[in-house]
């Protein structure tokens, strides 16, 4: 039984970066304005995320890592309305099946923090002989999630991974994306024990300033902005914000950051459509930098995508992306005058 759970969990959490993405989204959903991440061995030894969000009530701790346990929808009929998508209530449960998971959390109302550890979906003693009950401890408002020894019990999953440094760069990529998309949240990501941060952003930025902090001035000085939104012919609401480089910037490696309803996702079709604005403008084989945030009526986004498939679909995909590409083209042309 636990083997089946482990295999299922490995389908959802298949590498450290994707555990981290889930934990980051939880911290952001909890309203955090400061998020600090420390990583050891590419996230395989340690992945720790400290947020100053709402915290978790003590009463909610026993079921925290139970499968399908989520505070983000009350009934299944809400599923099409929630702003988030993907399978709900599976992240912490999955992590608890393939790693040592512990939580220290404090809500504003509670006078002390509570610490709990989990194994296979349920509360577990933090060390042999200890009680499994949550224990009072000192702690700030917010939540610290500690994931240790990821995939210690799934050697096949472990063997499929790249080197720790490769896994760490994937982690940095996730943090950078979310830091750009959430410029009023301060992010810090470093290797555990190191004094130097590999990502650090202030809590008072804009998308543009965060791009500058992370990708540097050569990208930032060529950034153009385009906006688009649903018109009269559309029968549902959507809006797009794009930050992209002008014809003066071109590199061999494309950077495409796509957010749909505030989740970092992939869509080959959307990427191809917006990258095509550079056809005939940039030298062959070179690319620009594109950040695209789409907010779409959530009932029009496919919520049933499996969490490992970051590929997302939505209604009127082709028409919406064409509209976005047109807006970019107009800005590019005006910039060229
Ligand atoms: P989901 O996010 O889909 O609800 P998760 O397994 O990611 O499922 O998290 C389960 C629940 O744990 C969340 O619904 C939320 O109530 C709580 N939770 C997890 N992380 C945090 C956090 N950092 N701050 C506050 N609550 C959290
Ligand atoms: Mg979650």
Coordinates of C-alpha atoms and ligand atoms in Angstrom, one line a residue:
X1 CA 0.0 0.0 0.0
X2 CA 2.7 2.5 0.9
X3 CA 4.6 1.5 -2.2
X4 CA 1.6 2.4 -4.3
X5 CA 1.3 5.7 -2.5
X6 CA 5.0 6.4 -3.0
X7 CA 4.7 5.7 -6.7
X8 CA 1.7 8.0 -7.0
X9 CA 3.5 10.7 -5.0
X10 CA 6.5 10.4 -7.3
X11 CA 4.2 11.2 -10.2
X12 CA 3.3 14.5 -8.6
X13 CA 6.6 15.4 -7.0
X14 CA 9.2 14.2 -9.5
X15 CA 12.1 16.5 -8.7
X16 CA 13.1 19.0 -6.0
X17 CA 12.2 22.1 -8.2
X18 CA 8.7 20.9 -8.5
X19 CA 8.3 20.3 -4.8
X20 CA 9.6 23.8 -4.3
X21 CA 7.0 25.2 -6.8
X22 CA 4.2 23.7 -4.8
X23 CA 5.6 25.1 -1.5
X24 CA 6.1 28.5 -3.0
X25 CA 2.5 28.6 -4.3
X26 CA 1.3 27.6 -0.8
X27 CA 3.3 30.5 0.8
X28 CA 1.9 32.9 -1.8
X29 CA -1.6 31.6 -1.3
X30 CA -1.1 32.2 2.4
X31 CA -0.4 35.9 1.7
X32 CA 3.3 35.9 2.5
X33 CA 5.2 39.0 1.8
X34 CA 8.6 37.5 2.7
X35 CA 9.7 34.1 1.5
X36 CA 13.1 32.6 2.3
X37 CA 14.4 29.4 0.8
X38 CA 17.4 27.4 1.7
X39 CA 18.6 24.4 -0.2
X40 CA 21.2 21.6 0.4
X41 CA 22.4 19.2 -2.3
X42 CA 20.1 20.6 -5.0
X43 CA 17.1 20.1 -2.7
X44 CA 17.7 16.4 -2.1
X45 CA 19.2 16.8 1.3
X46 CA 17.2 19.8 2.4
X47 CA 14.5 22.1 1.0
X48 CA 13.3 24.7 3.5
X49 CA 10.9 27.5 3.0
X50 CA 10.1 30.1 5.6
X51 CA 7.1 32.4 5.0
X52 CA 5.4 35.1 6.9
X53 CA 1.9 34.2 5.7
X54 CA -1.3 33.4 7.5
X55 CA 0.1 30.3 9.3
X56 CA -1.9 27.1 9.9
X57 CA -4.2 26.6 12.8
X58 CA -3.2 24.0 15.3
X59 CA -6.5 22.2 14.8
X60 CA -5.7 21.8 11.1
X61 CA -2.3 20.2 11.7
X62 CA -3.4 16.5 12.1
X63 CA -4.9 16.4 8.5
X64 CA -2.4 18.7 6.9
X65 CA -0.7 16.0 4.9
X66 CA -3.8 13.9 4.2
X67 CA -4.5 13.4 0.6
X68 CA -7.1 15.8 -1.0
X69 CA -7.0 17.8 2.2
X70 CA -7.2 21.5 1.1
X71 CA -8.4 24.7 2.6
X72 CA -8.8 26.1 -0.9
X73 CA -12.2 24.8 -1.8
X74 CA -15.1 23.9 0.4
X75 CA -17.1 21.8 -2.0
X76 CA -16.3 20.2 -5.4
X77 CA -18.8 22.6 -7.1
X78 CA -16.2 25.4 -6.3
X79 CA -13.7 23.6 -8.4
X80 CA -14.4 25.6 -11.5
X81 CA -14.4 28.9 -9.6
X82 CA -11.2 28.7 -7.7
X83 CA -8.3 30.8 -8.9
X84 CA -5.9 28.0 -8.5
X85 CA -5.8 24.8 -10.5
X86 CA -4.2 21.5 -10.6
X87 CA -5.1 18.6 -8.3
X88 CA -5.9 20.1 -4.9
X89 CA -4.6 19.0 -1.6
X90 CA -2.0 16.7 -3.1
X91 CA 1.3 18.5 -2.6
X92 CA 2.1 18.1 1.1
X93 CA 0.5 14.6 1.1
X94 CA 2.8 13.5 -1.8
X95 CA 5.9 15.1 -0.2
X96 CA 5.2 13.2 3.0
X97 CA 5.3 9.9 1.1
X98 CA 8.7 10.5 -0.4
X99 CA 10.6 12.7 2.1
X100 CA 10.8 13.7 5.8
X101 CA 8.4 16.6 6.1
X102 CA 8.0 18.9 9.1
X103 CA 6.2 22.1 9.7
X104 CA 6.5 24.9 12.2
X105 CA 3.6 27.3 12.0
X106 CA 2.0 30.1 13.9
X107 CA -1.2 32.1 13.1
X108 CA -1.6 35.7 14.4
X109 CA -4.2 34.4 17.0
X110 CA -2.0 31.7 18.5
X111 CA 0.4 32.7 21.2
X112 CA 3.1 30.1 20.3
X113 CA 4.1 28.2 17.2
X114 CA 3.4 24.5 16.7
X115 CA 5.8 22.0 15.2
X116 CA 4.6 18.8 13.5
X117 CA 6.2 16.1 11.5
X118 CA 4.6 13.8 8.9
X119 CA 5.2 10.5 7.2
X120 CA 3.0 8.8 4.7
X121 CA 0.3 11.4 5.0
X122 CA -0.1 11.3 8.8
X123 CA 1.5 12.9 11.9
X124 CA 4.7 11.1 12.8
X125 CA 7.2 11.3 15.7
X126 CA 10.0 13.7 14.8
X127 CA 12.5 11.2 16.1
X128 CA 12.1 7.6 17.3
X129 CA 10.3 7.4 20.7
X130 CA 9.0 11.0 20.5
X131 CA 5.3 11.7 20.5
X132 CA 3.6 12.4 17.1
X133 CA 1.4 15.2 18.6
X134 CA 2.2 18.7 17.5
X135 CA 4.5 20.3 20.0
X136 CA 4.5 24.0 21.1
X137 CA 7.6 25.8 20.1
X138 CA 8.9 29.3 19.6
X139 CA 8.4 30.8 16.2
X140 CA 7.3 33.9 14.2
X141 CA 3.9 34.3 12.5
X142 CA 3.9 32.3 9.3
X143 CA 5.0 28.9 8.3
X144 CA 8.3 27.1 7.9
X145 CA 8.2 23.9 5.8
X146 CA 11.2 21.6 5.9
X147 CA 11.6 18.8 3.5
X148 CA 14.6 16.5 4.1
X149 CA 16.0 13.5 2.2
X150 CA 13.7 13.8 -0.7
X151 CA 13.2 10.4 -2.5
X152 CA 15.1 8.5 0.2
X153 CA 12.6 5.7 -0.2
X154 CA 12.3 5.8 -4.0
X155 CA 15.8 5.0 -5.4
X156 CA 14.5 4.9 -9.0
X157 CA 13.2 8.4 -8.8
X158 CA 16.5 9.5 -7.2
X159 CA 18.5 7.9 -10.0
X160 CA 16.5 9.6 -12.7
X161 CA 17.6 13.0 -11.4
X162 CA 20.5 15.1 -12.7
X163 CA 23.4 16.3 -10.5
X164 CA 22.6 18.4 -7.4
X165 CA 24.0 21.5 -9.2
X166 CA 21.6 20.9 -12.1
X167 CA 18.7 20.4 -9.7
X168 CA 19.7 23.6 -7.9
X169 CA 19.6 25.6 -11.1
X170 CA 16.1 24.3 -11.8
X171 CA 15.2 25.5 -8.3
X172 CA 16.7 28.9 -9.0
X173 CA 14.7 29.1 -12.2
X174 CA 11.4 28.5 -10.3
X175 CA 12.3 31.1 -7.7
X176 CA 13.2 33.7 -10.3
X177 CA 10.0 33.2 -12.2
X178 CA 7.9 33.6 -9.1
X179 CA 10.0 36.6 -7.9
X180 CA 9.3 38.4 -11.1
X181 CA 5.6 37.6 -11.0
X182 CA 5.3 38.7 -7.4
X183 CA 7.4 41.9 -7.2
X184 CA 5.8 43.0 -3.9
X185 CA 7.0 39.8 -2.2
X186 CA 10.6 39.7 -1.0
X187 CA 12.3 36.5 -2.1
X188 CA 15.6 35.1 -0.9
X189 CA 17.1 31.8 -2.1
X190 CA 20.5 30.4 -1.0
X191 CA 22.4 27.3 -0.3
X192 CA 22.0 26.3 3.3
X193 CA 25.0 27.5 5.3
X194 CA 26.0 30.0 2.7
X195 CA 26.1 33.8 3.3
X196 CA 25.4 34.7 -0.3
X197 CA 22.0 34.8 -1.8
X198 CA 21.5 33.4 -5.3
X199 CA 18.2 35.2 -5.7
X200 CA 17.2 38.2 -3.6
X201 CA 14.5 40.7 -4.4
X202 CA 12.9 43.5 -2.3
X203 CA 9.3 43.6 -1.3
X204 CA 8.7 47.0 -3.1
X205 CA 9.4 46.3 -6.7
X206 CA 7.6 46.2 -10.0
X207 CA 7.7 43.5 -12.6
X208 CA 10.2 45.6 -14.5
X209 CA 12.5 46.2 -11.5
X210 CA 12.4 42.5 -10.6
X211 CA 13.4 41.6 -14.2
X212 CA 16.3 44.0 -13.9
X213 CA 17.3 42.6 -10.5
X214 CA 17.3 39.0 -11.8
X215 CA 18.2 39.2 -15.5
X216 CA 20.3 42.3 -15.4
X217 CA 20.4 45.8 -17.0
X218 CA 21.0 44.6 -20.6
X219 CA 17.6 43.0 -20.6
X220 CA 15.9 45.7 -18.5
X221 CA 17.0 48.6 -20.7
X222 CA 15.4 47.1 -23.8
X223 CA 12.1 46.1 -22.1
X224 CA 8.8 47.1 -23.8
X225 CA 5.4 46.7 -22.3
X226 CA 2.2 45.6 -24.0
X227 CA -1.3 45.0 -22.7
X228 CA -4.3 43.3 -24.1
X229 CA -7.8 42.4 -22.8
X230 CA -11.0 40.9 -23.8
X231 CA -13.0 42.9 -26.4
X232 CA -16.7 43.1 -27.2
X233 CA -16.5 39.9 -29.3
X234 CA -15.2 37.8 -26.4
X235 CA -17.7 36.0 -24.2
X236 CA -15.4 35.8 -21.2
X237 CA -13.0 38.0 -19.4
X238 CA -9.3 37.8 -19.9
X239 CA -6.3 40.2 -19.7
X240 CA -2.7 40.0 -20.6
X241 CA 0.4 41.9 -19.5
X242 CA 3.6 41.4 -21.4
X243 CA 7.2 42.6 -20.8
X244 CA 9.4 41.8 -23.7
X245 CA 12.7 43.0 -25.2
X246 CA 13.0 45.2 -28.3
X247 CA 14.7 44.4 -31.5
X248 CA 18.0 45.7 -30.0
X249 CA 18.3 42.6 -27.7
X250 CA 18.9 39.1 -29.0
X251 CA 20.5 36.1 -27.5
X252 CA 21.0 32.4 -28.4
X253 CA 18.8 31.1 -25.6
X254 CA 15.2 32.1 -25.3
X255 CA 13.6 33.2 -22.0
X256 CA 9.9 32.8 -21.9
X257 CA 8.1 33.2 -18.6
X258 CA 4.4 32.3 -18.8
X259 CA 1.9 32.8 -16.0
X260 CA -1.7 31.8 -16.3
X261 CA -3.8 32.9 -13.4
X262 CA -0.6 33.4 -11.4
X263 CA 0.7 29.9 -11.8
X264 CA 3.9 29.4 -13.7
X265 CA 3.0 27.0 -16.6
X266 CA 4.1 25.9 -20.0
X267 CA 2.2 26.1 -23.3
X268 CA 4.2 25.3 -26.4
X269 CA 1.4 26.8 -28.5
X270 CA 1.3 30.1 -26.6
X271 CA 5.1 30.3 -26.7
X272 CA 5.4 29.7 -30.4
X273 CA 2.7 32.3 -31.1
X274 CA 4.3 35.1 -29.1
X275 CA 7.9 34.3 -30.1
X276 CA 6.8 34.6 -33.7
X277 CA 6.6 38.4 -33.2
X278 CA 10.4 38.4 -33.6
X279 CA 10.3 36.7 -37.0
X280 CA 12.1 38.8 -39.5
X281 CA 13.1 41.3 -36.7
X282 CA 15.8 39.3 -34.9
X283 CA 18.7 37.5 -36.5
X284 CA 17.9 33.9 -37.3
X285 CA 18.5 31.5 -34.3
X286 CA 18.3 34.3 -31.7
X287 CA 15.6 35.2 -29.3
X288 CA 14.3 37.9 -27.0
X289 CA 13.1 37.8 -23.4
X290 CA 9.3 37.5 -22.9
X291 CA 7.3 37.6 -19.7
X292 CA 3.6 37.0 -20.2
X293 CA 1.0 37.0 -17.5
X294 CA -2.5 36.0 -18.6
X295 CA -5.5 36.2 -16.3
X296 CA -8.4 34.3 -17.6
X297 CA -11.8 33.5 -16.2
X298 CA -10.8 30.4 -14.3
X299 CA -13.7 28.4 -15.6
X300 CA -12.2 28.6 -19.0
X301 CA -8.9 27.1 -18.0
X302 CA -8.5 23.4 -18.0
X303 CA -8.3 22.6 -14.3
X304 CA -7.9 18.9 -14.8
X305 CA -4.3 19.0 -15.9
X306 CA -2.1 16.6 -14.0
X307 CA 0.2 18.5 -11.7
X308 CA 3.3 17.1 -13.5
X309 CA 2.0 18.3 -16.8
X310 CA 2.8 22.0 -16.6
X311 CA 1.2 22.3 -20.1
X312 CA -2.1 24.1 -19.7
X313 CA -5.0 24.7 -22.1
X314 CA -7.7 27.3 -22.1
X315 CA -10.6 28.2 -24.3
X316 CA -10.1 30.4 -27.3
X317 CA -6.3 29.9 -26.9
X318 CA -5.5 30.7 -30.5
X319 CA -7.6 33.9 -30.7
X320 CA -6.3 35.2 -27.3
X321 CA -2.7 34.6 -28.1
X322 CA -3.1 36.2 -31.6
X323 CA -4.6 39.3 -29.9
X324 CA -1.6 39.4 -27.5
X325 CA 0.9 39.0 -30.3
X326 CA -0.8 41.8 -32.2
X327 CA -0.4 44.1 -29.2
X328 CA 3.3 43.2 -29.0
X329 CA 3.7 43.9 -32.7
X330 CA 2.1 47.3 -32.4
X331 CA 4.5 48.2 -29.5
X332 CA 7.5 46.9 -31.5
X333 CA 6.6 48.9 -34.6
X334 CA 6.1 52.1 -32.6
X335 CA 9.4 51.6 -30.9
X336 CA 11.1 51.2 -34.2
X337 CA 10.0 54.7 -35.5
Ligands
LIG1 P1 -3.5 22.8 -1.7 O1 -2.5 23.9 -1.8 O2 -3.9 22.3 -3.0 O3 -4.6 23.1 -0.8 P2 -1.3 21.4 -0.4 O4 -1.1 20.0 -0.2 O5 -0.3 22.2 -1.2 O6 -2.8 21.6 -1.1 O7 -1.5 22.2 1.0 C1 -2.6 21.7 1.9 C2 -3.1 22.8 2.8 O8 -2.1 23.1 3.7 C3 -3.5 24.1 2.1 O9 -4.8 24.0 1.6 C4 -3.3 25.1 3.2 O10 -4.4 25.2 4.0 C5 -2.2 24.5 4.0 N1 -0.9 25.1 3.8 C6 0.2 24.5 3.1 N2 1.2 25.4 3.1 C7 0.9 26.5 3.8 C8 1.6 27.7 4.1 N3 2.8 27.9 3.7 N4 0.9 28.6 4.8 C9 -0.4 28.4 5.2 N5 -1.1 27.3 4.9 C10 -0.5 26.3 4.2
LIG2 MG1 -0.6 23.7 -2.7

